XYZ file of C-alpha atoms in Angstrom:
669
model
C -17.233 -23.738 47.943
C -20.463 -24.154 46.015
C -20.881 -21.700 43.115
C -24.364 -20.769 42.017
C -25.403 -22.464 38.847
C -22.791 -25.213 39.087
C -22.580 -28.571 40.813
C -20.325 -28.639 43.894
C -16.913 -30.171 43.423
C -16.131 -33.278 45.435
C -12.430 -32.409 45.479
C -11.364 -30.804 48.747
C -9.178 -27.679 48.598
C -5.445 -27.680 49.257
C -5.821 -25.863 52.586
C -7.420 -26.964 55.866
C -11.062 -26.160 55.276
C -14.073 -25.576 57.463
C -16.325 -28.409 56.232
C -19.447 -26.737 57.626
C -22.671 -27.953 56.005
C -21.203 -31.166 54.585
C -23.909 -33.410 53.132
C -24.124 -36.432 50.854
C -24.570 -34.177 47.836
C -21.624 -32.028 49.024
C -19.294 -34.129 51.152
C -16.622 -31.406 51.309
C -18.868 -28.764 52.824
C -17.608 -25.237 53.350
C -14.212 -24.726 51.714
C -13.237 -21.723 53.791
C -9.781 -21.887 55.312
C -9.465 -22.134 59.092
C -9.042 -18.889 60.953
C -5.700 -19.150 62.812
C -6.243 -20.910 66.124
C -9.699 -22.207 65.135
C -11.221 -25.057 63.155
C -13.763 -22.970 61.254
C -13.632 -20.269 58.614
C -14.415 -16.639 59.355
C -17.990 -17.042 58.157
C -18.709 -19.909 60.552
C -16.884 -18.737 63.664
C -19.030 -18.072 66.671
C -19.793 -14.439 67.308
C -17.360 -14.195 70.235
C -14.476 -15.818 68.371
C -15.118 -13.714 65.272
C -15.162 -10.490 67.276
C -11.930 -11.498 68.979
C -10.258 -12.253 65.632
C -11.360 -8.966 64.070
C -10.298 -7.010 67.131
C -6.820 -8.499 66.808
C -6.346 -7.181 63.274
C -4.529 -3.947 62.547
C -4.189 -1.868 59.368
C -1.669 -3.517 57.034
C -2.137 -7.001 58.489
C -1.854 -10.072 56.276
C -5.106 -11.962 55.891
C -5.906 -15.383 54.434
C -9.550 -16.189 53.762
C -9.352 -18.581 50.850
C -12.612 -20.316 50.012
C -14.545 -18.280 52.571
C -18.123 -17.167 51.816
C -18.549 -13.469 52.606
C -21.889 -11.882 53.245
C -21.785 -8.155 52.609
C -21.881 -7.370 56.330
C -19.030 -9.797 57.102
C -16.775 -8.229 54.448
C -17.588 -4.762 55.780
C -16.657 -5.869 59.292
C -13.353 -7.310 58.053
C -12.439 -4.143 56.139
C -13.454 -1.949 59.081
C -10.994 -3.862 61.239
C -8.251 -3.040 58.692
C -9.193 0.614 58.218
C -6.342 3.086 58.710
C -7.406 5.823 61.166
C -5.194 8.356 59.380
C -6.869 7.952 55.988
C -10.150 6.319 56.862
C -9.551 3.670 54.151
C -8.807 -0.049 54.525
C -5.137 -1.008 54.342
C -4.296 -4.659 53.803
C -1.005 -6.489 53.758
C -0.943 -9.693 51.762
C -4.587 -10.569 51.026
C -5.554 -14.075 49.970
C -9.147 -14.475 48.753
C -8.629 -17.427 46.429
C -11.984 -19.133 45.619
C -13.786 -16.823 48.021
C -17.507 -16.191 47.483
C -18.694 -12.592 47.852
C -22.472 -12.960 48.197
C -23.398 -9.274 48.095
C -21.654 -6.158 46.862
C -17.959 -6.196 47.669
C -16.743 -2.754 48.731
C -12.967 -2.505 48.368
C -13.237 1.170 47.489
C -10.050 3.176 48.250
C -8.475 0.081 49.791
C -4.702 -0.296 49.725
C -3.187 -3.741 49.180
C 0.388 -3.427 50.407
C 1.291 -6.988 49.514
C 0.041 -9.366 46.854
C -3.728 -9.530 46.392
C -4.967 -13.003 45.451
C -8.562 -13.281 44.141
C -8.059 -16.246 41.801
C -11.263 -18.249 41.146
C -13.243 -15.956 43.425
C -16.907 -15.227 42.693
C -18.499 -11.802 43.121
C -22.274 -12.275 43.106
C -22.860 -8.577 43.574
C -20.958 -5.601 42.221
C -17.218 -5.601 42.896
C -16.225 -2.077 43.903
C -12.489 -1.403 43.685
C -12.782 2.311 42.929
C -9.580 4.239 43.826
C -7.980 1.091 45.192
C -4.189 0.682 45.164
C -2.430 -2.631 44.556
C 1.241 -2.302 45.533
C 1.990 -5.960 44.976
C 0.744 -8.381 42.345
C -3.019 -8.447 41.812
C -4.277 -11.866 40.753
C -7.842 -12.150 39.448
C -7.401 -15.335 37.416
C -10.681 -17.129 36.616
C -12.653 -14.672 38.734
C -16.395 -14.371 38.078
C -17.997 -10.912 38.282
C -21.757 -11.514 38.033
C -23.146 -8.022 38.615
C -20.318 -5.894 37.304
C -16.894 -4.671 38.323
C -15.842 -1.090 39.013
C -12.081 -0.418 38.830
C -12.294 3.348 38.387
C -9.059 5.223 39.251
C -7.378 2.042 40.459
C -3.581 1.817 40.584
C -1.827 -1.492 39.909
C 1.839 -0.955 40.799
C 2.797 -4.511 39.916
C 1.378 -7.140 37.607
C -2.393 -7.455 37.323
C -3.632 -10.903 36.334
C -7.174 -11.269 34.953
C -6.715 -14.385 32.799
C -9.916 -16.341 32.180
C -11.891 -13.919 34.316
C -15.624 -13.757 33.615
C -17.229 -10.311 33.705
C -20.933 -11.166 33.459
C -22.001 -7.524 33.660
C -20.326 -4.203 32.921
C -16.617 -3.860 33.701
C -15.198 -0.368 34.111
C -11.517 0.530 34.373
C -11.815 4.299 34.011
C -8.707 6.317 34.992
C -7.024 3.127 36.106
C -3.219 2.922 36.150
C -1.536 -0.430 35.458
C 2.108 0.232 36.353
C 3.241 -3.274 35.388
C 1.904 -6.004 33.140
C -1.868 -6.439 33.021
C -3.068 -9.838 31.872
C -6.642 -10.424 30.682
C -6.003 -13.524 28.550
C -9.157 -15.547 27.887
C -11.199 -13.164 30.024
C -14.914 -12.984 29.193
C -16.721 -9.635 29.396
C -20.473 -10.298 29.201
C -21.452 -6.655 29.652
C -19.850 -3.464 28.426
C -16.126 -3.271 29.049
C -15.091 0.310 29.693
C -11.420 1.157 29.982
C -11.538 4.920 29.623
C -8.458 7.090 30.268
C -6.574 4.158 31.755
C -2.780 3.845 31.618
C -1.005 0.511 31.090
C 2.662 1.096 31.895
C 3.493 -2.562 31.382
C 2.305 -4.954 28.719
C -1.478 -5.304 28.400
C -2.444 -8.881 27.542
C -5.976 -9.405 26.184
C -5.241 -12.435 24.029
C -8.255 -14.692 23.431
C -10.406 -12.356 25.509
C -14.130 -12.278 24.653
C -16.092 -9.036 24.734
C -19.756 -10.016 24.328
C -21.025 -6.456 24.470
C -19.408 -3.097 23.744
C -15.733 -2.512 24.462
C -14.484 1.022 25.004
C -10.792 1.919 25.278
C -11.104 5.670 24.875
C -8.030 7.789 25.688
C -6.223 4.717 26.991
C -2.410 4.715 26.984
C -0.555 1.439 26.419
C 3.072 2.265 27.190
C 4.669 -1.137 26.647
C 2.597 -3.042 24.145
C -1.004 -4.224 23.951
C -1.857 -7.684 22.662
C -5.408 -8.537 21.620
C -4.473 -11.580 19.543
C -7.430 -13.923 18.870
C -9.711 -11.662 20.924
C -13.394 -11.567 19.966
C -15.455 -8.373 20.053
C -19.147 -9.229 19.668
C -20.285 -5.649 20.091
C -18.792 -2.370 18.945
C -15.131 -1.838 19.790
C -14.030 1.757 20.315
C -10.383 2.741 20.704
C -10.890 6.473 20.217
C -7.835 8.617 21.048
C -5.963 5.609 22.411
C -2.160 5.640 22.376
C -0.105 2.504 21.744
C 3.478 3.464 22.597
C 4.743 -0.075 22.141
C 3.540 -2.671 19.698
C -0.170 -3.269 19.167
C -1.217 -6.808 18.293
C -4.709 -7.661 17.024
C -3.677 -10.680 14.942
C -6.494 -13.187 14.365
C -8.904 -11.022 16.353
C -12.568 -10.894 15.335
C -14.669 -7.717 15.354
C -18.321 -8.726 15.017
C -19.543 -5.158 15.411
C -18.000 -1.942 14.197
C -14.334 -1.287 14.946
C -13.420 2.335 15.540
C -9.800 3.480 15.849
C -10.377 7.209 15.428
C -7.476 9.500 16.422
C -5.444 6.522 17.626
C -1.650 6.846 17.785
C 0.407 3.703 17.102
C 4.014 4.528 17.988
C 5.225 0.994 17.283
C 4.098 -1.590 14.755
C 0.361 -2.243 14.615
C -0.429 -5.863 13.733
C -3.883 -6.754 12.388
C -2.751 -9.873 10.546
C -5.608 -12.298 9.771
C -8.016 -10.074 11.676
C -11.689 -10.310 10.702
C -13.807 -7.142 10.576
C -17.444 -8.174 10.151
C -18.775 -4.721 10.857
C -17.603 -1.338 9.663
C -13.922 -0.603 10.210
C -12.807 2.994 10.658
C -9.326 4.388 11.215
C -9.914 8.131 10.844
C -7.014 10.381 11.885
C -4.926 7.393 12.987
C -1.145 7.795 13.112
C 1.308 4.919 12.663
C 4.974 5.622 13.416
C 5.843 2.017 12.596
C 4.235 -0.412 10.149
C 0.487 -0.908 9.863
C 0.132 -4.621 9.094
C -3.200 -5.949 7.808
C -1.952 -9.038 5.936
C -4.715 -11.608 5.279
C -7.236 -9.424 7.114
C -10.877 -9.785 6.094
C -13.106 -6.703 5.836
C -16.665 -7.903 5.227
C -18.357 -4.500 5.200
C -17.399 -0.921 4.450
C -13.892 0.218 5.324
C -12.685 3.745 5.987
C -8.922 3.757 6.431
C -7.954 7.331 6.956
C -7.078 9.950 6.597
C -4.151 8.310 8.321
C -0.400 8.907 8.456
C 2.056 6.016 8.446
C 5.800 6.617 8.695
C 6.421 2.994 7.751
C 4.484 0.598 5.543
C 0.775 -0.054 5.257
C 0.720 -3.792 4.523
C -2.542 -5.093 3.132
C -1.161 -8.048 1.178
C -3.616 -10.933 1.056
C -6.444 -8.878 2.564
C -10.030 -9.356 1.373
C -12.411 -6.387 1.074
C -16.069 -7.335 0.818
C -17.546 -3.834 0.990
C -16.766 -0.355 -0.307
C -13.316 0.915 0.627
C -12.091 4.444 1.162
C -8.387 4.688 1.876
C -6.793 8.075 2.441
C -3.207 7.577 3.480
C 0.055 9.445 3.697
C 2.537 6.581 3.967
C 5.960 5.611 2.691
C 4.738 2.359 1.142
C 1.434 0.631 0.491
C 1.628 -3.117 -0.139
C -1.511 -4.663 -1.647
C -0.161 -7.853 -3.212
C -2.772 -10.569 -3.791
C -5.552 -8.456 -2.294
C -9.164 -9.041 -3.352
C -11.562 -6.106 -3.792
C -15.201 -7.186 -4.117
C -16.670 -3.701 -4.205
C -15.748 -0.221 -5.324
C -12.631 1.305 -3.828
C -11.000 4.710 -3.852
C -7.389 5.081 -2.729
C -6.207 8.668 -2.265
C -2.540 8.687 -1.380
C 0.466 10.849 -0.634
C 4.166 9.924 -0.463
C 3.445 6.244 -1.043
C 5.087 3.638 -3.232
C 2.280 1.222 -4.142
C 2.647 -2.488 -4.927
C -0.534 -4.053 -6.368
C 0.979 -7.193 -7.872
C -1.599 -9.945 -8.486
C -4.437 -8.012 -6.858
C -7.983 -8.824 -7.993
C -10.503 -6.041 -8.704
C -14.134 -6.968 -9.310
C -15.362 -3.372 -9.401
C -13.817 -0.009 -10.327
C -10.802 0.886 -8.231
C -9.146 4.293 -8.339
C -5.634 5.137 -7.193
C -5.142 8.889 -7.100
C -2.370 11.125 -5.803
C -3.332 14.010 -3.557
C -1.410 17.221 -4.069
C -2.435 18.814 -0.751
C -2.528 17.370 2.778
C -5.707 15.609 3.841
C -8.246 17.640 5.781
C -9.915 16.457 8.986
C -13.673 16.891 9.595
C -12.939 19.989 11.693
C -11.210 21.611 8.718
C -7.667 21.206 10.027
C -5.013 19.586 7.823
C -3.604 16.227 8.858
C -0.196 16.588 10.516
C 2.493 14.891 8.415
C 5.494 15.444 10.670
C 6.205 11.708 10.665
C 7.005 11.988 6.930
C 9.134 15.111 7.148
C 12.176 13.312 5.700
C 10.305 11.585 2.858
C 11.718 12.335 -0.625
C 8.474 13.865 -1.917
C 4.699 13.660 -1.917
C 4.481 11.913 -5.305
C 2.706 8.560 -5.445
C 4.712 5.845 -7.223
C 3.297 2.568 -8.529
C 5.827 -0.235 -8.056
C 4.014 -3.147 -9.710
C 0.770 -4.043 -11.480
C 1.871 -7.532 -12.507
C -0.928 -10.061 -12.623
C -3.623 -7.393 -12.266
C -6.749 -7.262 -14.424
C -6.642 -3.571 -15.289
C -10.122 -3.449 -16.834
C -11.496 -1.704 -13.718
C -8.389 0.242 -12.735
C -8.081 4.028 -12.865
C -4.783 5.799 -12.142
C -4.670 9.545 -11.599
C -1.578 11.755 -11.256
C 0.736 8.907 -10.288
C 4.369 8.161 -11.109
C 4.742 5.022 -13.248
C 8.470 5.362 -13.883
C 9.276 2.277 -11.769
C 6.090 0.299 -12.413
C 6.310 -3.330 -13.572
C 3.595 -3.987 -16.176
C 4.532 -7.388 -17.592
C 1.753 -9.884 -16.949
C -0.979 -7.279 -16.509
C -4.274 -8.400 -18.050
C -6.467 -6.054 -20.136
C -3.821 -3.378 -19.918
C -5.356 -1.719 -22.976
C -8.423 -0.886 -20.820
C -6.383 0.895 -18.156
C -7.531 4.487 -17.613
C -4.865 7.103 -16.986
C -6.144 10.445 -15.732
C -4.344 13.669 -14.988
C -0.567 13.678 -15.182
C 0.785 10.141 -15.092
C 4.548 10.150 -15.642
C 6.755 7.386 -17.050
C 10.504 6.886 -17.142
C 12.559 8.350 -19.992
C 15.616 7.268 -21.969
C 19.085 8.368 -20.824
C 19.799 11.967 -21.659
C 23.054 13.357 -23.027
C 25.303 11.742 -25.618
C 27.048 8.510 -24.670
C 29.782 6.532 -26.377
C 29.693 2.902 -27.459
C 32.831 1.511 -29.072
C 34.143 5.063 -29.449
C 31.178 6.224 -31.449
C 28.611 8.646 -30.081
C 25.165 7.342 -29.145
C 22.213 9.553 -28.378
C 18.730 8.225 -27.703
C 15.625 9.972 -28.948
C 13.719 11.332 -25.966
C 10.568 9.334 -25.233
C 8.652 7.758 -22.385
C 9.721 4.216 -21.566
C 8.835 1.391 -19.228
C 10.991 0.477 -16.267
C 11.303 -3.055 -17.625
C 12.889 -1.758 -20.839
C 15.448 -0.006 -18.633
C 16.139 -3.291 -16.876
C 16.530 -5.168 -20.166
C 18.832 -2.605 -21.758
C 20.958 -2.348 -18.596
C 21.596 -6.118 -18.806
C 22.767 -6.002 -22.423
C 26.476 -6.190 -23.255
C 28.128 -2.808 -23.619
C 25.046 -1.033 -22.288
C 25.515 2.708 -22.025
C 25.219 4.446 -18.686
C 21.846 5.811 -17.735
C 19.695 2.689 -18.061
C 18.405 1.679 -14.618
C 19.206 -1.899 -13.541
C 16.494 -4.161 -12.160
C 15.847 -4.242 -8.437
C 15.733 -7.499 -6.523
C 12.584 -9.434 -7.353
C 11.782 -7.549 -10.562
C 12.542 -10.585 -12.710
C 13.947 -10.642 -16.226
C 11.872 -9.858 -19.291
C 12.908 -9.170 -22.869
C 11.546 -7.620 -26.062
C 9.121 -10.501 -26.672
C 7.344 -9.735 -23.388
C 7.616 -5.954 -23.616
C 6.227 -5.551 -27.128
C 2.600 -6.461 -26.196
C 2.852 -4.267 -23.084
C 3.779 -1.244 -25.184
C 1.021 -2.142 -27.650
C -1.615 -2.318 -24.917
C -0.561 1.005 -23.405
C -0.597 2.585 -26.860
C -4.168 1.415 -27.346
C -5.138 2.713 -23.906
C -3.902 6.179 -24.876
C -5.556 6.006 -28.281
C -8.892 4.969 -26.767
C -8.567 7.988 -24.519
C -8.216 10.206 -27.626
C -4.619 10.994 -26.761
C -2.848 10.177 -30.011
C 0.309 12.210 -29.233
C 0.595 10.446 -25.880
C 0.314 7.084 -27.623
C 3.209 7.884 -29.979
C 5.969 7.079 -27.473
C 4.425 3.678 -26.735
C 4.146 2.922 -30.461
C 7.853 3.783 -30.710
C 8.594 1.421 -27.828
C 6.531 -1.330 -29.435
C 8.476 -0.984 -32.695
C 11.786 -0.963 -30.792
C 10.915 -4.192 -29.023
C 9.828 -5.838 -32.287
C 13.066 -4.737 -33.932
C 15.155 -6.260 -31.133
C 13.066 -9.421 -30.738
C 15.145 -12.197 -32.291
C 12.712 -14.954 -31.295
C 9.312 -13.704 -32.449
C 10.149 -11.308 -35.301
C 11.447 -12.743 -38.616
C 14.784 -11.481 -39.820
C 13.351 -9.827 -42.947
C 10.792 -7.987 -40.852
C 13.506 -6.824 -38.465
C 15.393 -5.481 -41.491
C 12.360 -3.501 -42.612
C 11.869 -2.183 -39.098
C 15.514 -1.195 -38.945
C 15.138 0.811 -42.156
C 11.895 2.353 -40.886
C 13.698 3.363 -37.689
C 16.717 4.772 -39.528
C 14.697 6.853 -41.958
C 11.992 8.326 -39.726
C 12.026 6.859 -36.228
C 9.048 4.623 -37.088
C 7.185 7.537 -38.658
C 7.409 9.584 -35.458
C 10.572 11.660 -35.925
C 9.915 14.359 -38.529
C 13.363 15.872 -38.058
C 14.986 12.565 -38.957
C 12.921 12.159 -42.125
C 13.564 15.773 -43.108
C 17.249 15.262 -42.480
C 17.318 12.268 -44.801
C 15.282 14.235 -47.344
C 17.762 17.099 -47.241
C 20.640 14.646 -47.606
C 18.945 12.900 -50.537
C 18.283 16.232 -52.233
C 21.882 17.281 -51.739
C 23.162 14.025 -53.208
C 20.771 14.389 -56.133
C 21.930 17.934 -56.780
C 25.588 16.920 -56.671
C 25.018 13.953 -58.981
C 23.034 16.031 -61.438
C 25.694 18.732 -61.482
C 28.403 16.155 -61.988
C 26.757 13.693 -64.372
C 23.125 14.489 -65.102
C 23.122 17.896 -66.722
C 24.494 18.017 -70.305
C 27.401 20.238 -71.304
C 24.997 22.552 -73.101
C 21.301 22.373 -73.498
C 20.641 20.845 -76.961
C 19.038 23.253 -79.417
C 16.242 22.347 -81.758
C 17.195 22.115 -85.436
C 14.792 22.230 -88.420
C 15.708 20.541 -91.685
C 13.582 20.391 -94.853
C 13.578 19.610 -98.565
C 12.273 21.942 -101.283
C 10.670 19.895 -104.053
C 11.789 20.659 -107.583
C 9.400 23.092 -109.200
C 8.212 24.423 -105.898
C 5.378 23.254 -103.747
C 5.020 22.448 -99.995
C 8.199 22.368 -97.967
C 8.413 19.688 -95.238
C 10.605 20.368 -92.134
C 11.876 17.875 -89.533
C 12.537 19.343 -86.085
C 14.934 17.376 -83.923
C 17.261 17.902 -80.996
C 20.813 16.730 -80.681
C 21.660 14.114 -78.102
C 22.845 15.668 -74.822
C 26.584 15.568 -74.429
C 28.165 14.555 -71.153
C 29.610 17.533 -69.347
C 33.288 18.342 -69.413
C 35.339 20.987 -67.765
C 34.006 22.855 -64.702
C 30.706 21.191 -63.814
C 30.002 22.838 -60.465
C 28.920 26.305 -61.433
C 26.122 28.473 -60.166
C 24.095 28.055 -63.307
C 24.361 24.279 -63.224
C 23.450 24.298 -59.470
C 20.303 26.285 -60.225
C 19.249 23.780 -62.868
C 20.022 20.789 -60.635
C 18.078 22.340 -57.745
C 15.080 22.898 -59.999
C 15.125 19.260 -61.137
C 15.490 18.019 -57.533
C 12.686 20.164 -56.089
C 10.323 18.978 -58.815
C 11.300 15.384 -58.025
C 10.323 15.843 -54.364
C 6.748 16.642 -55.359
C 6.772 13.989 -58.086
C 6.854 16.392 -61.032
C 9.035 16.629 -64.094
C 11.085 19.780 -64.554
C 11.374 19.429 -68.341
C 15.125 19.881 -68.100
C 17.168 17.990 -70.632
C 19.337 15.387 -68.906
C 22.000 12.946 -69.840
C 21.303 9.243 -69.684
C 22.816 9.122 -66.189
C 20.797 12.169 -65.200
C 17.582 10.484 -66.296
C 18.212 7.558 -63.953
C 19.255 9.910 -61.132
C 15.978 11.814 -61.565
C 13.976 8.582 -61.588
C 15.577 7.452 -58.323
C 15.001 10.816 -56.667
C 11.344 10.876 -57.789
C 10.874 7.614 -55.853
C 12.948 8.195 -52.734
C 12.407 11.861 -51.970
C 8.577 11.895 -51.988
C 8.665 8.885 -49.657
C 10.901 10.762 -47.228
C 8.669 13.824 -47.459
C 5.648 11.626 -46.739
C 7.356 10.141 -43.681
C 8.049 13.632 -42.357
C 4.419 14.651 -42.878
C 3.279 11.422 -41.158
C 5.504 12.125 -38.155
C 4.089 15.627 -37.767
C 0.553 14.281 -38.040
C 1.189 11.650 -35.364
C 2.370 14.343 -32.965
C -0.545 16.735 -33.436
C -3.453 14.407 -34.200
C -6.442 14.589 -31.905
């Protein structure tokens, strides 16, 4: 058969063919199969023989017209011969139209194919009308060419439908079509609009490597057993509005040259968009994913609007590249954004999710914010979150920021209790808004080697928990590291605490920075590789006396203890037995004249007898209180008492100063 626009093949077909019109440029001639009992195809039978053949057909008869050219009138005559008087519609048995040429419009409207229907390599030069047709056997349209369009409205495919490598050179419509078994459109080419509205694919729908050169609409389509668009190319806009994917949905390595709209789409299995390229706008408003939403290594070249969407599994964006502004509103169990690249501004508003942003690259401001209330649709209705009914809570948890440049990162109202910070760059420029929570030290009193241990309450990093849980004789309450968290120690944690402290201080939140200063000092005190031993000793004393200048109660406790010791020592050794009295002695010169007196005081005598009396306590307390404020009481003291007072006038004001410093660090603004 000679196809328009192509040179005739010199290879004869596999069936006995007509050969009509053979010529040097086409030695095969007509490729139509012989009509049974004749040596010509149906198109080249004489009028009498053709009428006799058609008159011998009955509804439901098997027909074989491979390679036959059909004028519109000839096809109408054939279908009229097969028309069922009860229904008024053609009824065919097994129909073989392989490589047939339909020169005008082909009207198979309301036809019933009781057996297999074979249209492989056929060419429809006019419009192919299969509206309301029923295919009860396999329908094979491999490598078919539809030059003026194809209408498959309300068609039922009860068995497999094969459209691999088909060429739809005009619009193709599959509205209200039911595919009750697998439908295969691999490598099909749709030159015009491809409309598949309200269709139902009960088997697997295969569109791998298909090419849609104009718009593609799959509105309200139901894919009951998987839909695979791997490596498909959409040159125009692709619309999957209100589609339902009850099995898996595969768009891996697909290319969307125009906009891609998945509004109100329901993915009941995993949705795979791995390595997919979105060159136009990508929108997933009101989409629901009951499985995982996988966008690994996807490329979004323009603006992206993901959501509001609900995902009962994981939203996997690891390795994705975002070239335009991104708006992500998602209620999902987990959001994985490892090694993602964001080349424009992005706002991520989340609920329920645990977020992993390890080694992501931000070139512009990126905000991760937790939403307290459900997302609202454009019509004012809240997004249904039934798929997350068993989730532990709506809080958003950050799992990792390792390797991230935090200079453009803003976190709002998120849980950082499990976040891994080691390796984060410019962490001191991180902005924390709202209520961002961190982990805390173990509560209650624990025992280590039979002695009680109680940790001062403060905010800590998850990695400090991991390090302390690994230490020998670690007390209960420190959380061990999860798989893949790695092992870090004080040398790595000290700069992390320092950077977070600076971030809080730059945000004018001095009290909030105090816990991170405490953590920094703790890590320096425990760092045996980077902190000299003498410095660790000083830090140990600083910690013991005042909790690094942050625990006023500890400094006041030491001050009270020092004052008590001073009082006891003064009562026991410092106060003399009796206060020495002044004595005046003088000499009267012979014959009168001026008398000169010398006033002196006896040396204090060490106390004896009962030293701990109320009167001696009052004197000792007076001396001690004056020592705290670096004043002299004027009380006479023994030699030992003088040294005791000197020591107290050094130690006690220092302890008082540490207490004042701790209070200031907690209330400073």
